[in-house]
Amino acid sequence: MAAAGIVVIYDFDKTIIDCDSDNWVVDELGATELFNQLLPTMPWNSLMDRIMKELHSQGIRIEDIATVLKRSPIHPRIIEAIKSAHALGCDLKIVSDANTFFIETILEHHGLKECFSEINTNPGFVDEQGRLRIFPHHDFTKSSHGCQHSSCPPNMCKGIVIERIQASLSMEDQKKTIIYLGDGLGDFCPTLKLGDGDYVMPRKGFPVWDLICNNRKLVNAEICEWSDGEEFENVLFHLISRIISIDRNNTSAKMGQLYSVDCKLETMPLPVATGHEAFPLALPVLH
């Protein structure tokens, strides 16, 4: 595949979809007042789990939540960009502070789930009573995830997830180039983990864009901003095309070097043979 050396890592909320999926569900199902009342009293994931409990007690079914998720806003060009990047051979991954149920429901609805090789997010599943349960990606009640960056929430450091992905990619034969897309504060730490030759696509006018603009010297990756679905598609495919071109040029250069070595070997003078013993005897083939 032409783009087999490219790994595209996406945030989800306000990157793939054009809203925060937690707030979208809370608002659409009429739980905004309770959510705002409880917000100062508990961590975000615990709050979302509590809201799901309250909605379940009011008779809201898991099918009702799925229906709301399926109408969350997403730009059609983003849908096509994801499908096309996958078709080209890019390895697509998600690193998000949403949850598995919300993400998978939306991706399945738009025919995108099979495009992604992995989804890193907060666990979300339906229990035996038909209630949606939501838990933190990292259980911060037992230990800290270890990252001291102020932009990382206690339940998830995306930078640590990126480091794990990079470690896995380093075990492969082909060198990989990462393109990272995000919008929020939590997308700044993973941006700092990218190396020279990687690319970051921050959403312009959003928190990660401001952090990057104020700390450009800390970012090793090339910065290519976007603002809407059309720019999302255009910038992403410009980068994919550039990386493919660079990889082809590097491959051609290596082949040229090998050809040059072959030519040198062909023109090297052979030693003068003084008898049959000057050449090694052929090894017998065992049958």
XYZ file of N, CA and C in Angstrom:
861
model
N 0.846 -1.197 0.000
C 0.000 0.000 0.000
C 0.880 1.245 0.000
N 0.438 2.279 -0.715
C 1.249 3.477 -0.893
C 1.578 4.176 0.418
N 0.630 4.154 1.370
C 0.814 4.912 2.613
C 1.062 4.011 3.812
N 1.634 2.842 3.592
C 1.831 1.881 4.683
C 2.778 2.385 5.771
N 3.577 3.390 5.449
C 4.512 3.918 6.436
C 3.963 5.079 7.235
N 2.660 5.340 7.123
C 2.048 6.496 7.783
C 1.066 6.028 8.851
N 1.191 6.580 10.044
C 0.260 6.323 11.143
C -0.456 7.636 11.456
N -1.782 7.643 11.317
C -2.570 8.837 11.614
C -3.312 8.607 12.926
N -3.065 9.477 13.902
C -3.667 9.340 15.231
C -4.610 10.511 15.455
N -5.868 10.195 15.723
C -6.902 11.210 15.873
C -7.400 11.307 17.316
N -7.611 12.528 17.777
C -8.512 12.765 18.888
C -9.922 12.538 18.328
N -10.926 12.503 19.177
C -12.291 12.245 18.688
C -13.195 13.464 18.817
N -13.479 13.893 20.064
C -14.365 15.034 20.276
C -13.769 16.312 19.699
N -14.584 17.029 18.923
C -14.199 18.298 18.300
C -13.037 18.148 17.313
N -12.744 16.897 16.950
C -11.746 16.623 15.907
C -12.402 15.794 14.815
N -12.833 14.565 15.163
C -13.605 13.773 14.196
C -15.059 14.256 14.184
N -15.693 14.291 15.358
C -17.032 14.894 15.424
C -16.874 16.342 15.857
N -17.874 17.150 15.543
C -17.761 18.594 15.786
C -18.485 19.006 17.072
N -18.290 18.222 18.123
C -18.862 18.539 19.429
C -18.147 17.708 20.472
N -18.433 17.956 21.730
C -17.980 17.097 22.819
C -19.060 16.042 23.032
N -18.744 14.781 22.849
C -19.770 13.728 22.882
C -20.447 13.624 24.247
N -19.696 13.835 25.326
C -20.303 13.802 26.668
C -21.354 14.895 26.800
N -20.975 16.123 26.490
C -21.911 17.240 26.602
C -23.091 17.085 25.652
N -22.832 16.538 24.462
C -23.895 16.328 23.483
C -24.973 15.402 24.041
N -24.565 14.275 24.609
C -25.529 13.316 25.159
C -26.266 13.907 26.355
N -25.530 14.552 27.256
C -26.141 15.161 28.445
C -27.189 16.196 28.048
N -26.831 17.067 27.102
C -27.760 18.128 26.686
C -28.971 17.554 25.952
N -28.721 16.615 25.027
C -29.813 16.072 24.210
C -30.810 15.259 25.032
N -30.354 14.683 26.145
C -31.232 13.863 26.972
C -31.752 14.614 28.196
N -31.535 15.925 28.219
C -32.142 16.757 29.250
C -31.537 16.661 30.626
N -30.245 16.320 30.702
C -29.596 16.153 32.004
C -28.606 17.268 32.322
N -28.682 18.374 31.589
C -27.690 19.440 31.735
C -27.707 20.059 33.130
N -28.899 20.303 33.669
C -29.001 20.937 34.992
C -28.381 20.065 36.071
N -28.691 18.783 36.059
C -28.109 17.866 37.039
C -26.603 17.763 36.852
N -26.169 17.705 35.613
C -24.738 17.625 35.314
C -23.999 18.829 35.896
N -24.498 20.020 35.648
C -23.851 21.227 36.161
C -23.883 21.299 37.682
N -24.934 20.755 38.269
C -25.060 20.738 39.733
C -24.017 19.821 40.365
N -23.773 18.679 39.727
C -22.848 17.689 40.295
C -21.396 17.917 39.887
N -21.159 18.674 38.825
C -19.808 18.858 38.277
C -18.768 19.280 39.315
N -19.074 20.202 40.238
C -18.041 20.597 41.210
C -17.751 19.545 42.275
N -18.543 18.466 42.310
C -18.448 17.526 43.435
C -17.718 16.223 43.116
N -17.436 15.948 41.841
C -16.819 14.659 41.499
C -16.035 14.748 40.199
N -15.102 13.800 39.975
C -14.332 13.775 38.720
C -15.251 13.540 37.515
N -14.763 13.955 36.337
C -15.577 13.928 35.116
C -16.112 12.534 34.791
N -15.242 11.507 34.795
C -15.700 10.154 34.444
C -16.729 9.638 35.435
N -16.512 9.897 36.710
C -17.473 9.493 37.742
C -18.801 10.211 37.541
N -18.723 11.477 37.147
C -19.930 12.252 36.887
C -20.707 11.677 35.710
N -20.009 11.342 34.625
C -20.692 10.764 33.469
C -21.336 9.423 33.822
N -20.660 8.624 34.631
C -21.223 7.348 35.065
C -22.479 7.586 35.902
N -22.432 8.594 36.766
C -23.591 8.940 37.601
C -24.758 9.434 36.742
N -24.465 10.256 35.747
C -25.526 10.753 34.867
C -26.180 9.607 34.107
N -25.376 8.645 33.663
C -25.936 7.482 32.966
C -26.850 6.686 33.907
N -26.494 6.620 35.182
C -27.332 5.934 36.181
C -28.666 6.655 36.335
N -28.614 7.986 36.417
C -29.835 8.771 36.579
C -30.735 8.640 35.353
N -30.143 8.700 34.176
C -30.931 8.557 32.948
C -31.587 7.184 32.873
N -30.833 6.149 33.271
C -31.377 4.787 33.274
C -32.568 4.678 34.225
N -32.476 5.318 35.388
C -33.567 5.285 36.373
C -34.810 6.017 35.879
N -34.612 6.946 34.922
C -35.731 7.689 34.345
C -36.356 6.967 33.145
N -35.811 5.790 32.833
C -36.361 5.009 31.727
C -35.684 5.251 30.393
N -34.579 5.994 30.410
C -33.829 6.199 29.170
C -33.084 4.911 28.838
N -33.348 4.352 27.664
C -32.736 3.085 27.264
C -31.410 3.321 26.541
N -30.611 2.263 26.438
C -29.333 2.362 25.734
C -29.571 2.706 24.262
N -30.710 2.264 23.713
C -31.057 2.600 22.335
C -31.309 4.100 22.170
N -31.840 4.730 23.207
C -32.080 6.176 23.161
C -30.759 6.939 23.136
N -29.801 6.462 23.921
C -28.474 7.089 23.936
C -27.810 6.923 22.577
N -27.919 5.723 21.997
C -27.324 5.462 20.681
C -27.942 6.358 19.611
N -29.265 6.567 19.680
C -29.942 7.426 18.707
C -29.406 8.850 18.773
N -29.198 9.337 19.990
C -28.642 10.684 20.175
C -27.227 10.760 19.599
N -26.424 9.746 19.874
C -25.043 9.727 19.385
C -24.989 9.737 17.864
N -25.896 9.024 17.231
C -25.882 8.896 15.773
C -26.196 10.211 15.064
N -26.806 11.159 15.768
C -27.067 12.447 15.139
C -26.095 13.541 15.601
N -25.004 13.139 16.243
C -23.971 14.111 16.608
C -23.351 14.674 15.334
N -22.986 15.958 15.328
C -22.507 16.594 14.094
C -21.115 16.110 13.677
N -20.989 15.799 12.398
C -19.701 15.413 11.817
C -19.677 15.892 10.367
N -18.586 16.515 9.973
C -18.485 17.061 8.613
C -18.316 15.909 7.618
N -19.085 15.911 6.525
C -18.979 14.813 5.538
C -17.584 14.665 4.943
N -16.820 15.758 4.851
C -15.466 15.666 4.297
C -14.539 14.919 5.251
N -14.831 14.986 6.548
C -14.025 14.238 7.516
C -14.289 12.743 7.375
N -15.547 12.385 7.150
C -15.885 10.971 6.924
C -15.127 10.441 5.708
N -15.160 11.196 4.614
C -14.486 10.762 3.393
C -12.967 10.743 3.562
N -12.432 11.703 4.324
C -10.985 11.749 4.540
C -10.510 10.510 5.294
N -11.269 10.084 6.297
C -10.902 8.897 7.071
C -10.960 7.648 6.192
N -12.031 7.522 5.420
C -12.161 6.348 4.542
C -11.039 6.308 3.504
N -10.705 7.469 2.948
C -9.672 7.519 1.911
C -8.291 7.235 2.483
N -7.988 7.775 3.672
C -6.692 7.515 4.309
C -6.533 6.027 4.601
N -7.605 5.403 5.049
C -7.580 3.964 5.302
C -7.361 3.178 4.012
N -8.056 3.593 2.945
C -7.934 2.905 1.650
C -6.523 3.011 1.091
N -5.837 4.099 1.382
C -4.462 4.285 0.909
C -3.461 3.412 1.672
N -3.882 2.882 2.816
C -2.992 2.032 3.593
C -2.470 2.650 4.871
N -2.933 3.867 5.205
C -2.521 4.469 6.479
C -3.061 3.636 7.641
N -2.286 3.570 8.716
C -2.727 2.917 9.948
C -3.395 3.988 10.803
N -4.702 3.864 11.030
C -5.472 4.883 11.742
C -5.756 4.433 13.176
N -5.543 5.349 14.121
C -5.773 5.069 15.537
C -6.486 6.247 16.180
N -7.187 5.985 17.280
C -7.848 7.042 18.043
C -7.277 7.075 19.453
N -6.991 8.278 19.945
C -6.600 8.498 21.343
C -7.517 9.601 21.859
N -8.475 9.242 22.707
C -9.544 10.169 23.068
C -9.940 10.045 24.524
N -10.399 11.168 25.087
C -10.907 11.177 26.462
C -12.426 11.021 26.490
N -13.014 10.495 25.401
C -14.448 10.191 25.386
C -14.624 8.809 26.032
N -15.351 7.908 25.412
C -15.443 6.531 25.926
C -15.770 5.587 24.777
N -15.521 4.318 24.994
C -15.635 3.331 23.913
C -17.050 3.248 23.340
N -18.070 3.297 24.206
C -19.438 3.163 23.694
C -19.804 4.328 22.787
N -19.510 5.549 23.213
C -19.835 6.718 22.396
C -19.086 6.672 21.060
N -17.784 6.413 21.126
C -16.952 6.428 19.917
C -17.370 5.331 18.946
N -17.502 4.107 19.442
C -17.815 2.989 18.552
C -19.212 3.126 17.948
N -20.162 3.643 18.722
C -21.523 3.830 18.199
C -21.520 4.815 17.029
N -20.788 5.920 17.183
C -20.732 6.932 16.125
C -19.964 6.416 14.913
N -18.825 5.764 15.152
C -18.028 5.241 14.034
C -18.810 4.192 13.246
N -19.489 3.287 13.942
C -20.272 2.255 13.265
C -21.384 2.876 12.427
N -22.014 3.907 12.961
C -23.113 4.559 12.245
C -22.650 5.145 10.915
N -21.431 5.641 10.874
C -20.900 6.270 9.663
C -20.014 5.321 8.848
N -19.974 4.049 9.217
C -19.189 3.074 8.474
C -17.690 3.268 8.610
N -17.244 3.744 9.775
C -15.832 4.080 9.959
C -15.091 3.173 10.947
N -15.804 2.370 11.689
C -15.150 1.619 12.769
C -14.018 0.728 12.250
N -14.247 0.072 11.113
C -13.254 -0.855 10.580
C -12.023 -0.145 10.027
N -12.090 1.188 9.928
C -10.934 1.939 9.434
C -9.835 2.059 10.486
N -10.171 1.826 11.750
C -9.232 2.073 12.842
C -8.669 0.769 13.414
N -7.352 0.761 13.600
C -6.693 -0.433 14.140
C -6.764 -0.488 15.664
N -6.928 0.668 16.310
C -7.085 0.667 17.770
C -7.749 1.953 18.232
N -8.467 1.830 19.353
C -9.122 2.972 19.987
C -8.686 3.013 21.446
N -7.992 4.073 21.818
C -7.535 4.262 23.190
C -8.415 5.309 23.849
N -9.222 4.908 24.838
C -10.150 5.835 25.465
C -10.628 5.272 26.796
N -11.565 5.975 27.431
C -12.144 5.502 28.690
C -13.111 4.350 28.407
N -13.063 3.279 29.209
C -13.985 2.159 28.989
C -15.444 2.588 29.189
N -16.288 2.172 28.269
C -17.724 2.407 28.394
C -18.457 1.186 27.875
N -19.313 0.588 28.710
C -19.996 -0.640 28.302
C -21.372 -0.726 28.954
N -22.211 -1.569 28.399
C -23.564 -1.769 28.909
C -23.554 -2.962 29.863
N -24.039 -2.762 31.098
C -24.024 -3.851 32.085
C -25.265 -4.734 31.944
N -25.427 -5.679 32.872
C -26.514 -6.660 32.791
C -27.890 -6.017 32.898
N -27.962 -4.864 33.565
C -29.237 -4.162 33.720
C -29.568 -3.247 32.536
N -28.670 -3.220 31.541
C -28.891 -2.356 30.388
C -28.477 -0.923 30.636
N -27.693 -0.698 31.680
C -27.216 0.653 32.008
C -25.814 0.852 31.455
N -25.564 2.019 30.909
C -24.232 2.340 30.401
C -23.315 2.705 31.559
N -22.206 2.003 31.677
C -21.194 2.295 32.696
C -19.980 2.935 32.032
N -19.417 3.941 32.695
C -18.255 4.662 32.170
C -17.186 4.737 33.250
N -15.969 4.311 32.913
C -14.863 4.285 33.869
C -13.653 5.019 33.278
N -12.724 5.446 34.129
C -11.541 6.156 33.632
C -10.551 5.234 32.926
N -9.867 5.774 31.927
C -8.809 5.042 31.219
C -7.722 4.613 32.192
N -7.359 5.510 33.090
C -6.410 5.193 34.164
C -7.116 5.417 35.495
N -7.077 4.411 36.364
C -7.745 4.520 37.666
C -6.904 5.379 38.599
N -7.183 6.685 38.574
C -6.387 7.633 39.358
C -6.671 7.555 40.854
N -7.714 6.785 41.251
C -7.983 6.616 42.690
C -6.967 5.670 43.328
N -6.292 4.872 42.485
C -5.291 3.931 42.992
C -3.876 4.458 42.844
N -3.616 5.171 41.742
C -2.276 5.713 41.510
C -2.340 6.793 40.449
N -1.315 7.630 40.410
C -1.202 8.637 39.368
C -0.657 7.997 38.092
N -1.027 8.535 36.939
C -0.454 8.000 35.695
C 0.997 8.440 35.513
N 1.456 9.360 36.334
C 2.876 9.703 36.354
C 3.275 10.930 35.565
N 2.383 11.424 34.707
C 2.707 12.614 33.936
C 2.400 13.860 34.769
N 3.360 14.775 34.791
C 3.201 15.982 35.592
C 2.705 17.175 34.778
N 2.411 16.944 33.484
C 1.992 18.062 32.643
C 0.602 18.543 33.054
N 0.463 19.828 33.249
C -0.784 20.396 33.760
C -1.956 20.237 32.800
N -1.681 20.021 31.526
C -2.759 19.892 30.548
C -3.360 18.489 30.502
N -2.761 17.534 31.219
C -3.267 16.157 31.209
C -4.220 15.931 32.375
N -5.442 15.452 32.109
C -6.366 15.130 33.200
C -5.886 13.904 33.961
N -6.341 13.717 35.203
C -5.844 12.592 36.019
C -6.202 11.220 35.466
N -7.265 11.132 34.651
C -7.707 9.827 34.150
C -6.997 9.379 32.875
N -6.265 10.291 32.211
C -5.635 9.902 30.948
C -4.538 10.870 30.542
N -3.346 10.340 30.331
C -2.270 11.104 29.713
C -2.105 10.557 28.299
N -2.474 11.355 27.317
C -2.360 10.909 25.934
C -0.889 10.778 25.516
N -0.011 11.536 26.168
C 1.414 11.431 25.868
C 1.952 10.047 26.178
N 1.503 9.467 27.290
C 1.921 8.112 27.659
C 1.407 7.104 26.633
N 0.181 7.307 26.162
C -0.385 6.418 25.129
C 0.439 6.515 23.850
N 0.815 7.739 23.460
C 1.625 7.930 22.260
C 2.980 7.249 22.410
N 3.594 7.346 23.568
C 4.884 6.690 23.796
C 4.764 5.177 23.643
N 3.647 4.611 24.098
C 3.439 3.167 23.928
C 3.292 2.819 22.452
N 2.543 3.637 21.721
C 2.376 3.406 20.283
C 3.730 3.520 19.574
N 4.513 4.530 19.931
C 5.831 4.715 19.315
C 6.749 3.527 19.602
N 6.692 3.003 20.827
C 7.518 1.844 21.182
C 7.124 0.630 20.343
N 5.826 0.464 20.115
C 5.356 -0.649 19.296
C 5.791 -0.477 17.847
N 5.689 0.754 17.331
C 6.084 1.019 15.946
C 7.576 0.819 15.734
N 8.379 1.092 16.775
C 9.833 0.965 16.647
C 10.267 -0.487 16.463
N 9.393 -1.441 16.784
C 9.701 -2.856 16.628
C 9.487 -3.335 15.189
N 8.827 -2.502 14.373
C 8.547 -2.885 12.993
C 9.723 -2.540 12.088
N 9.827 -3.252 10.966
C 10.939 -3.045 10.038
C 10.883 -1.686 9.360
N 9.686 -1.285 8.930
C 9.545 -0.027 8.197
C 9.418 1.148 9.166
N 10.174 2.201 8.904
C 10.079 3.403 9.722
C 8.728 4.057 9.482
N 8.078 4.482 10.554
C 6.758 5.071 10.455
C 6.793 6.577 10.699
N 5.949 7.282 9.992
C 5.753 8.713 10.195
C 4.382 8.919 10.821
N 4.321 9.704 11.906
C 3.068 9.937 12.621
C 2.488 11.300 12.248
N 1.186 11.303 11.991
C 0.410 12.542 11.886
C -0.585 12.523 13.044
N -0.549 13.557 13.890
C -1.443 13.609 15.055
C -2.417 14.772 14.901
N -3.715 14.501 15.079
C -4.746 15.527 14.964
C -5.483 15.674 16.290
N -5.632 16.921 16.763
C -6.357 17.148 18.006
C -6.762 18.592 18.180
N -7.493 18.857 19.255
C -7.992 20.208 19.496
C -7.828 20.672 20.937
N -7.830 19.747 21.905
C -7.953 20.137 23.297
C -6.650 20.233 24.070
N -6.757 20.634 25.331
C -5.590 20.750 26.197
C -4.843 19.422 26.295
N -5.598 18.320 26.363
C -4.988 17.004 26.497
C -4.209 16.554 25.286
N -4.337 17.281 24.172
C -3.605 16.924 22.956
C -2.227 17.592 22.881
N -1.908 18.412 23.883
C -0.608 19.081 23.869
C 0.514 18.137 24.292
N 0.297 17.340 25.329
C 1.325 16.405 25.794
C 1.732 15.415 24.702
N 0.785 14.774 23.987
C 1.200 13.876 22.894
C 1.925 14.606 21.774
N 1.575 15.882 21.558
C 2.274 16.681 20.552
C 3.756 16.783 20.883
N 4.069 16.909 22.168
C 5.463 17.044 22.603
C 6.243 15.746 22.436
N 5.545 14.627 22.291
C 6.208 13.321 22.127
C 6.591 13.057 20.671
N 6.046 13.821 19.733
C 6.337 13.606 18.317
C 7.748 14.068 17.992
N 8.350 13.405 17.013
C 9.735 13.708 16.670
C 9.872 14.478 15.376
N 11.102 14.807 15.049
C 11.415 15.452 13.779
C 11.022 14.504 12.642
N 10.259 14.992 11.689
C 9.745 14.137 10.611
C 8.296 13.755 10.812
N 7.776 13.936 12.041
C 6.353 13.730 12.301
C 5.607 15.045 12.054
N 4.269 14.963 12.091
C 3.435 16.141 11.849
C 2.332 16.220 12.897
N 2.009 17.438 13.326
C 0.867 17.642 14.208
C -0.108 18.585 13.509
N -1.394 18.220 13.561
C -2.451 19.025 12.967
C -3.385 19.531 14.064
N -3.033 20.663 14.697
C -3.909 21.225 15.735
C -5.069 21.987 15.102
N -6.215 21.946 15.759
C -7.361 22.696 15.252
C -7.215 24.161 15.651
N -7.165 25.016 14.661
C -6.898 26.435 14.886
C -8.013 27.084 15.701
N -7.592 27.899 16.697
C -8.553 28.596 17.539
C -9.021 27.785 18.728
N -8.518 26.555 18.881
C -8.892 25.694 19.994
C -7.727 25.622 20.993
N -7.958 25.091 22.194
C -6.926 25.156 23.257
C -5.550 24.626 22.869
N -5.468 23.510 22.148
C -4.144 22.970 21.805
C -3.401 23.909 20.860
N -4.134 24.604 20.007
C -3.511 25.563 19.090
C -2.846 26.688 19.879
N -3.548 27.187 20.897
C -2.986 28.264 21.719
C -1.733 27.790 22.450
N -1.773 26.575 23.000
C -0.603 26.039 23.704
C 0.586 25.873 22.766
N 0.336 25.374 21.584
C 1.414 25.183 20.610
C 1.994 26.539 20.188
N 1.132 27.508 19.941
C 1.605 28.839 19.523
C 2.486 29.478 20.593
N 2.165 29.214 21.856
C 2.926 29.805 22.960
C 4.156 28.993 23.337
N 4.297 27.790 22.756
C 5.420 26.919 23.128
C 6.021 26.238 21.895
N 6.163 26.984 20.809
C 6.608 26.395 19.543
C 7.978 25.730 19.654
N 8.846 26.255 20.489
C 10.204 25.705 20.609
C 10.204 24.311 21.227
N 9.109 23.964 21.908
C 9.021 22.644 22.529
C 8.521 21.576 21.558
N 8.016 22.010 20.405
C 7.402 21.079 19.446
C 8.393 20.744 18.340
N 8.729 19.464 18.216
C 9.675 19.012 17.186
C 8.988 18.694 15.857
N 7.733 18.310 15.927
C 6.999 17.948 14.711
C 6.660 19.202 13.906
N 6.412 19.007 12.607
C 5.967 20.119 11.773
C 4.501 20.419 12.076
N 4.174 21.694 12.232
C 2.832 22.121 12.633
C 2.027 22.528 11.406
N 0.866 21.889 11.209
C -0.001 22.180 10.063
C -1.436 22.294 10.582
N -1.908 23.515 10.768
C -3.208 23.726 11.403
C -4.374 23.515 10.435
N -5.546 23.338 11.006
C -6.788 23.222 10.249
C -7.904 23.832 11.093
N -9.021 24.165 10.444
C -10.100 24.802 11.201
C -11.472 24.168 10.993
N -11.692 23.522 9.837
C -12.994 22.908 9.569
C -12.802 21.610 8.794
N -13.915 20.967 8.445
C -13.835 19.673 7.784
C -13.132 19.708 6.447
N -13.329 20.793 5.708
C -12.688 20.910 4.401
C -11.173 21.021 4.545
N -10.725 21.849 5.488
C -9.283 21.978 5.717
C -8.709 20.702 6.327
N -9.476 20.033 7.169
C -9.088 18.739 7.731
C -8.672 17.798 6.605
N -9.546 17.677 5.606
C -9.286 16.778 4.481
C -8.106 17.252 3.640
N -8.105 18.539 3.299
C -7.066 19.070 2.414
C -5.674 18.983 3.034
N -5.551 19.395 4.285
C -4.243 19.391 4.957
C -3.762 17.954 5.162
N -4.675 17.081 5.591
C -4.290 15.687 5.834
C -3.754 15.045 4.559
N -4.431 15.245 3.428
C -3.987 14.579 2.202
C -2.780 15.250 1.579
N -2.591 16.521 1.858
C -1.343 17.167 1.449
C -0.166 16.515 2.171
N -0.331 16.257 3.481
C 0.746 15.639 4.261
C 0.981 14.189 3.842
N -0.106 13.452 3.630
C 0.033 12.058 3.198
C 0.776 11.992 1.871
N 0.423 12.859 0.925
C 1.093 12.892 -0.382
C 2.567 13.241 -0.233
N 2.862 14.203 0.653
C 4.249 14.606 0.868
C 5.063 13.453 1.445
N 4.505 12.757 2.432
C 5.233 11.654 3.069
C 5.474 10.526 2.072
N 4.451 10.199 1.276
C 4.611 9.155 0.256
C 5.719 9.538 -0.717
N 5.748 10.811 -1.135
C 6.776 11.285 -2.065
C 8.168 11.194 -1.456
N 8.290 11.587 -0.183
C 9.588 11.512 0.510
C 10.043 10.064 0.610
N 9.120 9.175 0.974
C 9.469 7.748 1.105
C 9.934 7.176 -0.235
N 9.254 7.565 -1.326
C 9.633 7.060 -2.653
C 11.013 7.569 -3.046
N 11.275 8.842 -2.762
C 12.587 9.415 -3.084
C 13.697 8.734 -2.300
N 13.419 8.468 -1.022
C 14.420 7.780 -0.193
C 14.675 6.375 -0.704
N 13.595 5.694 -1.117
C 13.748 4.338 -1.653
C 14.550 4.361 -2.946
N 14.259 5.340 -3.804
C 14.990 5.462 -5.075
C 16.468 5.734 -4.828
N 16.746 6.584 -3.833
C 18.139 6.900 -3.506
C 18.883 5.662 -3.027
N 18.206 4.862 -2.190
C 18.833 3.631 -1.693
C 19.083 2.648 -2.837
N 18.106 2.545 -3.749
C 18.278 1.651 -4.889
C 19.423 2.127 -5.769
N 19.561 3.460 -5.907
C 20.655 4.013 -6.691
C 22.005 3.683 -6.086
N 22.081 3.735 -4.758
C 23.327 3.393 -4.067
C 23.673 1.924 -4.278
N 22.655 1.064 -4.201
C 22.886 -0.368 -4.404
C 23.354 -0.639 -5.832
N 22.736 0.072 -6.801
C 23.120 -0.099 -8.202
C 24.561 0.351 -8.420
N 24.932 1.438 -7.746
C 26.310 1.937 -7.857
C 27.291 0.915 -7.319
N 26.949 0.283 -6.189
C 27.825 -0.751 -5.611
C 27.944 -1.925 -6.555
N 26.799 -2.328 -7.162
C 26.820 -3.444 -8.109
C 27.744 -3.142 -9.285
N 27.685 -1.909 -9.789
C 28.529 -1.532 -10.926
C 30.004 -1.593 -10.552
N 30.305 -1.175 -9.330
C 31.693 -1.216 -8.877
C 32.191 -2.650 -8.796
N 31.311 -3.531 -8.319
C 31.712 -4.934 -8.217
C 31.956 -5.527 -9.591
N 31.124 -5.106 -10.575
C 31.274 -5.647 -11.929
C 32.592 -5.223 -12.568
N 33.099 -4.046 -12.185
C 34.312 -3.530 -12.827
C 35.581 -3.865 -12.066
N 35.395 -4.533 -10.886
C 36.593 -4.922 -10.136
C 37.320 -6.044 -10.862
N 38.683 -5.983 -11.019
C 39.428 -7.048 -11.712
C 39.435 -8.327 -10.899
N 39.218 -9.432 -11.534
C 39.272 -10.728 -10.867
C 40.717 -11.168 -10.724
N 41.049 -11.917 -9.669
C 42.415 -12.432 -9.525
C 42.729 -13.425 -10.640
N 43.979 -13.444 -11.062
C 44.394 -14.350 -12.137
C 44.423 -15.768 -11.608
N 43.712 -16.647 -12.293
C 43.667 -18.046 -11.860
C 44.898 -18.782 -12.372
N 45.532 -19.508 -11.469
C 46.724 -20.282 -11.854
C 46.388 -21.741 -12.053
N 45.161 -22.107 -11.709
C 44.757 -23.500 -11.859
C 43.338 -23.641 -11.392
N 42.822 -24.869 -11.483
C 41.441 -25.059 -11.058
C 41.260 -24.763 -9.589
N 42.335 -24.950 -8.770
C 42.190 -24.754 -7.333
C 42.019 -23.294 -6.956
N 42.171 -22.369 -7.914
C 42.041 -20.950 -7.592
C 40.587 -20.582 -7.308
N 39.640 -21.371 -7.770
C 38.231 -21.091 -7.509
C 37.704 -22.106 -6.499
N 36.816 -21.665 -5.590
C 36.294 -22.596 -4.588
C 35.463 -23.682 -5.242
N 35.512 -24.865 -4.661
C 34.730 -25.985 -5.170
C 33.250 -25.764 -4.842
N 32.377 -26.170 -5.753
C 30.953 -26.055 -5.499
C 30.542 -27.023 -4.414
N 29.623 -26.582 -3.533
C 29.143 -27.456 -2.462
C 28.112 -28.424 -3.042
N 28.154 -29.664 -2.637
C 27.155 -30.611 -3.135
C 25.764 -30.276 -2.593
N 24.715 -30.467 -3.413
C 23.331 -30.245 -2.969
C 22.816 -31.554 -2.432
N 22.348 -31.529 -1.175
C 21.853 -32.746 -0.537
C 20.394 -32.956 -0.931
N 20.055 -34.199 -1.287
C 18.665 -34.546 -1.642
C 18.134 -35.553 -0.649
